[in-house]
Coordinates of C-alpha atoms and ligand atoms in Angstrom, one line a residue:
M49 CA 20.9 2.9 -14.1
N50 CA 23.8 2.3 -11.2
A51 CA 26.3 4.2 -10.5
P52 CA 30.1 3.4 -9.4
D53 CA 30.7 5.4 -6.7
G54 CA 33.9 5.6 -6.2
P55 CA 35.5 2.4 -3.6
D56 CA 32.4 3.2 -1.5
G57 CA 30.5 0.9 -4.1
V58 CA 27.7 1.3 -6.3
V59 CA 24.8 3.7 -5.8
H60 CA 21.0 2.8 -7.4
D61 CA 18.9 5.0 -9.0
W62 CA 15.4 4.6 -7.2
I63 CA 13.0 6.6 -9.3
P64 CA 9.6 5.2 -7.7
S65 CA 6.8 4.6 -11.1
P66 CA 3.4 5.0 -9.6
L67 CA 2.1 1.3 -9.8
P68 CA -1.0 -0.5 -10.0
D69 CA -2.8 -2.6 -8.2
T70 CA -0.5 -5.0 -5.5
V71 CA 2.5 -4.8 -7.8
F72 CA 5.7 -5.0 -5.8
D73 CA 8.8 -1.7 -7.1
P74 CA 11.0 -4.0 -8.1
L75 CA 14.6 -2.0 -6.9
P76 CA 13.4 -3.1 -3.0
H77 CA 12.1 -5.8 -4.0
R78 CA 16.2 -6.4 -5.4
L79 CA 18.2 -5.2 -3.0
L80 CA 16.4 -6.9 -0.1
H81 CA 17.3 -10.2 -1.9
E82 CA 20.6 -9.0 -2.7
E83 CA 21.3 -5.9 -1.3
P84 CA 19.4 -5.5 1.5
V85 CA 21.7 -2.5 2.6
A86 CA 22.6 -0.5 -0.8
R87 CA 22.7 3.0 -1.0
V88 CA 20.0 4.8 -4.1
R89 CA 19.8 7.9 -5.4
L90 CA 15.7 9.6 -5.7
P91 CA 14.6 11.3 -8.2
Y92 CA 14.9 14.8 -5.7
G93 CA 17.5 16.3 -2.8
E94 CA 21.3 15.9 -3.2
G95 CA 23.9 13.2 -3.3
H96 CA 22.8 9.5 -1.7
A97 CA 21.2 8.0 1.0
W98 CA 21.1 4.5 2.7
L99 CA 17.9 2.2 1.9
V100 CA 17.6 -0.5 4.2
T101 CA 15.3 -3.2 3.6
R102 CA 15.8 -6.7 5.7
Y103 CA 13.6 -7.1 8.5
E104 CA 15.8 -7.3 11.0
D105 CA 18.1 -4.1 9.8
V106 CA 15.1 -2.2 9.3
K107 CA 13.9 -2.3 13.1
L108 CA 17.6 -1.5 14.4
V109 CA 17.7 1.8 12.7
A110 CA 13.9 2.4 13.5
S111 CA 14.1 1.8 17.0
D112 CA 18.1 2.9 17.5
P113 CA 18.1 6.3 19.3
R114 CA 21.9 7.3 17.5
L115 CA 19.5 7.4 14.1
S116 CA 18.1 11.1 14.2
R117 CA 14.7 12.7 12.5
A118 CA 16.0 15.9 13.5
R119 CA 18.3 16.2 12.2
T120 CA 16.8 16.4 8.8
V121 CA 15.8 19.8 9.4
G122 CA 17.2 22.0 6.7
R123 CA 19.1 19.1 5.3
P124 CA 17.8 18.8 1.4
V125 CA 18.1 14.4 1.8
T126 CA 18.2 12.5 -1.8
S127 CA 14.0 11.7 -1.0
M128 CA 11.1 11.4 -3.6
T129 CA 9.3 14.8 -3.3
P130 CA 10.4 18.4 -4.0
H131 CA 9.2 19.5 -1.4
T132 CA 9.3 17.8 1.9
L133 CA 6.1 15.8 2.7
A134 CA 6.7 16.3 6.5
P135 CA 7.1 20.6 8.0
A136 CA 9.5 21.1 10.8
G137 CA 8.1 21.0 14.3
G138 CA 6.0 17.2 13.8
V139 CA 5.9 14.5 15.5
G140 CA 8.0 12.7 12.2
R141 CA 10.8 15.1 12.1
A142 CA 11.1 15.9 16.5
D143 CA 13.9 12.9 18.8
P144 CA 13.2 12.4 22.1
P145 CA 12.2 14.9 24.5
D146 CA 10.5 16.9 22.5
H147 CA 9.3 14.0 20.7
T148 CA 7.8 12.6 23.3
R149 CA 6.1 15.4 24.4
L150 CA 4.4 15.2 20.9
R151 CA 3.1 12.2 21.4
R152 CA 1.8 12.2 24.5
L153 CA -0.6 15.5 24.0
I154 CA -2.5 12.4 21.6
A155 CA -1.7 9.4 22.7
P156 CA -5.5 9.3 24.5
T157 CA -7.6 9.5 21.4
F158 CA -6.3 7.4 19.8
G159 CA -5.2 5.0 22.7
R160 CA -7.2 2.0 23.3
R161 CA -10.1 3.6 25.4
R162 CA -11.4 6.3 23.5
M163 CA -10.8 4.0 20.0
T164 CA -12.9 0.9 21.6
A165 CA -15.2 3.6 22.5
L166 CA -15.3 5.3 18.7
R167 CA -15.7 1.2 17.0
E168 CA -19.8 1.3 18.2
H169 CA -20.3 4.7 16.7
T170 CA -18.4 4.0 13.0
E171 CA -20.3 0.7 13.7
R172 CA -23.0 2.6 13.0
M173 CA -21.7 4.8 10.7
A174 CA -21.3 2.5 8.0
S175 CA -24.2 0.8 9.2
T176 CA -26.3 3.6 7.6
L177 CA -23.8 4.2 4.6
A178 CA -24.2 0.9 3.5
L179 CA -27.2 1.3 3.2
R180 CA -27.3 4.3 1.7
T181 CA -25.1 2.5 -0.9
L182 CA -27.2 -1.1 -0.9
E183 CA -30.3 0.8 -2.6
T184 CA -28.8 3.8 -4.8
G185 CA -27.2 0.2 -7.0
P186 CA -25.4 -1.6 -8.2
P187 CA -22.8 -0.5 -9.2
A188 CA -21.4 1.7 -7.1
D189 CA -17.5 3.3 -6.2
L190 CA -16.3 1.9 -2.9
A191 CA -13.5 3.6 -3.1
E192 CA -15.8 7.2 -3.2
S193 CA -18.7 6.3 -1.8
F194 CA -17.7 4.5 1.6
V195 CA -14.4 3.9 2.1
G196 CA -14.2 7.6 1.5
P197 CA -16.6 9.3 2.7
M198 CA -16.1 6.8 6.0
S199 CA -12.5 7.7 7.0
A200 CA -13.0 11.6 6.0
T201 CA -16.0 11.5 9.2
V202 CA -13.9 9.9 11.8
I203 CA -10.9 12.1 11.4
A204 CA -12.8 15.0 10.9
E205 CA -15.0 14.4 14.4
L206 CA -11.5 13.3 15.5
L207 CA -10.0 16.3 15.6
G208 CA -12.4 18.8 15.4
V209 CA -12.7 20.0 11.7
P210 CA -16.3 21.1 10.3
A211 CA -17.6 19.0 8.0
A212 CA -17.9 21.5 5.3
D213 CA -14.4 22.5 5.7
L214 CA -13.8 18.6 5.0
D215 CA -13.6 19.6 0.5
R216 CA -11.0 22.2 1.3
V217 CA -9.3 20.0 2.8
Q218 CA -9.3 17.6 0.4
A219 CA -8.4 19.4 -2.0
W220 CA -4.8 20.5 -0.3
R221 CA -4.5 16.8 0.6
A222 CA -4.5 15.9 -3.5
G223 CA -1.9 19.2 -3.4
I224 CA 0.6 18.2 -0.6
L225 CA 1.4 14.5 -0.7
S226 CA 1.3 14.6 -4.6
N227 CA 5.1 14.0 -5.6
D228 CA 5.3 15.5 -8.9
T229 CA 4.4 19.7 -7.1
T230 CA 6.9 21.7 -7.8
A231 CA 8.8 23.0 -4.1
A232 CA 6.7 26.4 -4.8
A233 CA 3.4 25.1 -5.1
G234 CA 3.4 22.5 -2.4
E235 CA 4.5 24.9 -0.2
A236 CA 1.9 27.6 -1.2
V237 CA -0.9 24.7 -0.7
K238 CA 0.8 23.8 3.2
K239 CA 1.3 27.5 4.4
E240 CA -2.5 27.8 2.7
I241 CA -3.3 24.3 4.9
A242 CA -1.1 25.7 8.2
G243 CA -3.6 29.0 8.2
Y244 CA -6.9 27.1 7.9
F245 CA -5.4 24.9 11.6
A246 CA -4.2 27.9 12.9
D247 CA -8.0 29.8 12.5
L248 CA -9.1 26.6 13.8
A249 CA -7.0 26.2 16.7
R250 CA -7.8 29.7 18.0
H251 CA -11.7 28.8 17.3
R252 CA -11.7 25.9 19.6
A253 CA -8.9 28.0 22.1
A254 CA -12.4 30.4 22.9
H255 CA -15.1 27.9 22.6
P256 CA -12.8 24.1 23.2
G257 CA -15.7 21.4 22.1
D258 CA -14.9 17.6 23.0
D259 CA -11.6 16.8 20.5
L260 CA -8.7 16.7 19.7
V261 CA -7.9 20.7 18.4
S262 CA -9.5 21.7 21.4
E263 CA -7.4 19.6 23.4
L264 CA -4.3 20.5 21.5
A265 CA -5.6 24.7 22.0
A266 CA -5.6 24.4 25.4
A267 CA -2.3 23.1 25.8
R268 CA -0.8 24.7 23.9
G269 CA -2.1 28.1 25.9
T270 CA -0.6 25.9 29.7
G271 CA 3.4 25.6 26.9
G272 CA 2.6 22.0 26.6
I273 CA 2.7 22.8 22.3
S274 CA 3.6 25.7 20.3
T275 CA 1.9 27.3 16.9
P276 CA 4.1 25.6 14.2
E277 CA 3.8 22.7 15.6
L278 CA -0.1 21.9 17.3
V279 CA -0.3 23.6 12.8
S280 CA 2.0 20.2 11.6
M281 CA 0.1 17.8 14.0
A282 CA -3.0 18.9 12.8
V283 CA -2.0 18.9 9.5
M284 CA -0.5 15.1 9.4
L285 CA -3.1 13.8 11.4
T286 CA -5.3 14.9 9.0
L287 CA -3.9 13.9 5.6
N288 CA -3.0 10.4 6.8
G289 CA -6.1 9.9 8.2
L290 CA -8.0 10.5 5.1
D291 CA -6.0 9.9 2.2
A292 CA -4.0 6.6 4.1
V293 CA -6.8 4.6 5.2
R294 CA -8.7 5.6 2.3
N295 CA -6.6 4.1 -0.1
I296 CA -5.8 1.3 2.0
V297 CA -9.0 0.4 2.7
S298 CA -9.9 0.2 -1.0
T299 CA -6.9 -1.4 -1.6
M300 CA -7.8 -4.1 1.5
A301 CA -11.8 -3.9 -0.8
Y302 CA -9.5 -4.6 -3.9
V303 CA -7.3 -7.6 -2.8
L304 CA -10.0 -9.5 -0.9
L305 CA -12.5 -9.2 -4.4
V306 CA -9.5 -10.4 -6.0
H307 CA -8.7 -13.4 -4.1
P308 CA -12.5 -15.1 -3.7
A309 CA -11.3 -18.0 -2.3
Q310 CA -10.0 -17.3 1.0
T311 CA -12.4 -13.9 0.7
A312 CA -15.6 -17.0 1.5
K313 CA -13.0 -18.2 4.6
L314 CA -13.3 -15.2 6.0
R315 CA -16.8 -14.0 5.4
A316 CA -17.5 -17.6 7.3
A317 CA -15.7 -17.3 10.1
P318 CA -15.7 -13.1 10.8
D319 CA -13.6 -13.9 13.9
R320 CA -10.9 -14.2 12.1
L321 CA -11.0 -10.1 10.3
P322 CA -8.4 -8.8 12.7
R323 CA -5.9 -11.4 11.6
A324 CA -6.7 -10.6 8.2
V325 CA -6.3 -6.8 8.7
D326 CA -2.6 -8.1 9.5
E327 CA -1.9 -9.7 6.7
L328 CA -3.8 -6.6 4.2
L329 CA -1.5 -4.7 5.5
R330 CA 1.2 -7.1 6.1
Y331 CA 1.0 -7.6 2.0
I332 CA 0.0 -4.5 0.4
P333 CA 2.9 -2.1 -0.7
Q334 CA 1.2 1.2 1.0
R335 CA 3.0 3.6 -0.6
D336 CA 5.1 4.1 -3.6
G337 CA 8.7 4.7 -3.0
V338 CA 10.2 5.8 1.0
G339 CA 8.8 7.7 3.7
M340 CA 11.2 9.9 5.0
P341 CA 14.5 9.7 6.5
R342 CA 16.7 9.4 9.4
I343 CA 20.6 10.8 10.0
V344 CA 23.5 8.6 11.8
T345 CA 24.1 10.9 14.4
A346 CA 27.3 7.5 15.4
D347 CA 28.2 5.3 13.9
I348 CA 26.3 2.3 13.7
E349 CA 26.9 -1.5 11.6
V350 CA 23.2 -2.9 9.9
G351 CA 23.6 -5.9 8.2
G352 CA 27.3 -5.8 8.2
V353 CA 27.5 -2.3 6.9
T354 CA 28.6 -0.1 8.6
L355 CA 26.3 3.4 8.5
R356 CA 28.8 6.3 9.9
E357 CA 28.1 9.3 11.1
G358 CA 26.2 12.6 9.4
E359 CA 24.8 9.6 6.7
A360 CA 21.5 9.7 5.7
V361 CA 19.1 5.9 5.8
Y362 CA 15.9 5.8 5.0
V363 CA 13.7 2.1 5.9
F364 CA 11.9 0.2 3.6
Y365 CA 9.2 -1.1 6.0
P366 CA 6.9 -2.8 2.9
A367 CA 10.2 -4.4 1.9
A368 CA 11.0 -6.0 5.1
N369 CA 7.2 -7.1 5.7
R370 CA 8.4 -9.3 2.8
D371 CA 11.6 -10.6 4.1
P372 CA 11.9 -14.4 3.0
S373 CA 13.2 -14.7 6.6
V374 CA 10.4 -13.7 8.2
Y375 CA 7.1 -15.3 6.5
T376 CA 6.4 -18.3 4.7
D377 CA 6.3 -17.5 0.9
P378 CA 6.0 -13.8 1.6
D379 CA 4.4 -12.8 -1.6
R380 CA 2.0 -14.7 -1.2
L381 CA -1.5 -13.0 0.1
D382 CA -2.2 -15.7 3.0
L383 CA -5.4 -14.7 5.0
D384 CA -4.6 -16.6 7.5
R385 CA -0.6 -16.0 8.8
D386 CA 0.2 -16.3 12.0
E387 CA 4.1 -15.8 11.6
A388 CA 6.2 -12.1 13.0
P389 CA 4.5 -9.2 13.5
H390 CA 4.2 -6.6 10.1
L391 CA 5.8 -3.8 9.8
A392 CA 3.6 -1.7 8.0
F393 CA 2.5 0.8 10.8
G394 CA 6.4 1.2 11.7
H395 CA 8.4 0.3 14.5
G396 CA 10.2 2.3 17.5
A397 CA 9.6 5.7 18.4
H398 CA 7.9 7.2 16.0
Y399 CA 5.4 3.9 14.8
C400 CA 2.1 5.0 13.7
A401 CA 0.0 7.2 15.8
G402 CA -2.7 6.3 14.1
A403 CA -2.5 2.6 14.4
R404 CA -5.5 1.7 16.8
L405 CA -7.7 3.8 14.3
A406 CA -6.5 2.5 11.3
R407 CA -6.8 -1.0 12.2
M408 CA -10.4 -0.7 13.8
E409 CA -11.0 1.4 10.7
A410 CA -10.6 -1.2 8.4
E411 CA -11.7 -4.0 10.6
V412 CA -15.4 -2.0 11.0
M413 CA -15.4 -1.5 7.3
L414 CA -14.1 -4.8 5.8
G415 CA -16.5 -6.5 8.2
T416 CA -19.8 -4.1 6.9
L417 CA -19.0 -5.3 3.6
L418 CA -18.7 -8.6 4.3
A419 CA -21.9 -8.9 6.0
R420 CA -24.0 -6.4 4.0
F421 CA -22.5 -7.2 0.6
P422 CA -22.2 -11.6 0.3
A423 CA -22.4 -11.4 -3.7
L424 CA -20.2 -8.5 -3.4
A425 CA -17.4 -8.7 -6.1
L426 CA -15.7 -6.1 -8.8
A427 CA -17.6 -4.7 -12.3
V428 CA -14.7 -4.7 -14.2
P429 CA -11.8 -6.8 -14.7
P430 CA -8.8 -6.1 -12.1
G431 CA -7.1 -5.6 -14.9
Q432 CA -9.4 -1.8 -15.7
V433 CA -9.6 -1.0 -11.6
A434 CA -7.4 2.8 -12.6
W435 CA -5.0 3.7 -9.8
R436 CA -4.0 6.6 -8.2
T437 CA -0.9 7.6 -10.4
G438 CA 0.6 10.5 -9.2
T439 CA 0.9 11.2 -4.9
V440 CA 2.7 9.6 -2.2
N441 CA -0.2 6.9 -0.9
R442 CA -1.3 3.7 -3.4
G443 CA -4.9 3.2 -3.9
P444 CA -7.4 2.8 -6.5
E445 CA -8.5 5.8 -8.7
A446 CA -11.9 4.0 -7.7
L447 CA -13.2 0.6 -6.7
P448 CA -16.4 -0.5 -9.3
V449 CA -18.2 -3.7 -7.7
T450 CA -21.0 -5.1 -8.2
W451 CA -23.5 -7.1 -5.7
Ligands
HEM515 C1 -3.3 2.0 7.1 C2 -2.7 3.3 7.4 C3 -2.1 3.6 7.9 C4 -0.3 3.4 7.5 C5 0.0 1.7 7.0 C6 -0.2 4.2 8.4 C7 1.5 3.5 8.3 C8 2.9 4.8 9.2 C9 3.9 5.2 8.9 C10 4.8 3.8 7.8 C11 4.6 5.9 10.4 C12 6.0 6.0 10.3 C13 7.3 5.1 11.0 C14 8.1 6.1 10.9 O1 8.5 6.8 10.5 O2 9.0 5.0 10.7 C15 3.6 6.3 10.5 C16 3.8 7.5 11.5 C17 2.7 8.2 11.9 N1 1.3 7.8 11.6 FE1 -0.3 7.0 9.7 N2 -0.1 4.9 8.9 C18 -1.7 5.1 9.0 C19 -3.0 5.3 9.2 C20 -2.7 7.1 10.6 C21 -3.8 7.1 10.8 C22 -5.5 7.5 10.3 C23 -3.2 8.3 11.2 C24 -4.2 9.7 12.4 C25 -5.3 10.2 12.1 C26 -1.6 8.5 11.1 C27 -1.1 9.2 12.0 C28 0.6 9.1 11.8 C29 1.8 9.5 12.9 C30 0.9 10.9 13.6 C31 2.8 9.2 12.7 C32 4.2 10.2 12.7 C33 4.6 9.8 13.9 C34 6.1 9.3 14.3 O3 6.7 10.0 13.7 O4 6.3 9.3 16.0 N3 -1.2 7.0 10.9 N4 2.1 6.1 10.2

């Protein structure tokens, strides 16, 4: 329902519901075409915010220093969830110079050199897990038996989270990323996970290993990062590494399986895989609803609309990825597409810190599946795949396959 909002125009009520498959949320899709800078009101928080959906406008908002993340702290901006997903003190809600300092601390761990070194190890792990799956099936649930364990192990090793603790961390993940947890329950889970990482950092400061939590604990010793910053960094990296990768790579496998002709071409030319992964990232709407807002610190014109100082703004990257002025036939999957870079990892200073890791994991997992399972197919009709509900990141609950 749309409510007139005085002389300023219409506010669109946006109540994102869990969508199956790769179905695109109809409201932002319509706004992209009809009202690319629009006012929206989400289920929680107060007032309304701007929603920006076109490719060039999204890039402008995401990279202009007049937009602040730090100014969202303590403000009940209209939002997707009753509790804020990102804690204050985290990179996602910091501006320079704090933001720059925090990103520098983690850059080497997620940089090109480290990822190249990690790829071989990840490939071996994927081969071993694929063989085990081959021995125990068909059928198999690819999400839980292959993609999930792979992404969990990779991030746990990088960060230095003991494998024995992963189940506990997974349970916290479900609580934090849920969009129907109450504010109090969300805060309680966040407190628990914060306590866990504070303890882990204390332990690693005394017994350092070759992992990121040890590095951050050392940086804390020299004043490079505070305890709350360290904890929220560890939480954010763990949750993204566990959840975003598990959901999106499972969805990528699903999309390949429901596009058999394009997948057959890809199987015959595996060097095309990196390009195919980018097209899958562009095409898949990876989340329900929208990420974190920004606050306007000085008036700025976006797509012919003046956003005023103090107003809240959201960009919607999945819509920008479907902008018809940038992509030919944008709602169609085309694994050979060679157009503008997608914005699935965001843009500007807050560009996804784990983009290289996510890309590498997707390439390794999909490459292994294509090579080891020449007859891979869904074990149920596409309409019977169950999709996650009540959580911000979209993905299949299970991905039953046969071969
Ligand atoms: C395919 C999987 C992933 C997708 C699609 C994705 C997407 C995104 C997006 C859209 C943003 C927000 C950009 C913004 O705020 O404007 C982001 C931020 C971030 N992502 Fe990812 N991400 C993925 C995987 C990962 C992984 C594996 C990690 C690390 C383990 C990670 C760590 C982060 C961090 C730390 C930020 C905050 C960066 C900042 O605010 O400076 N992400 N990601």
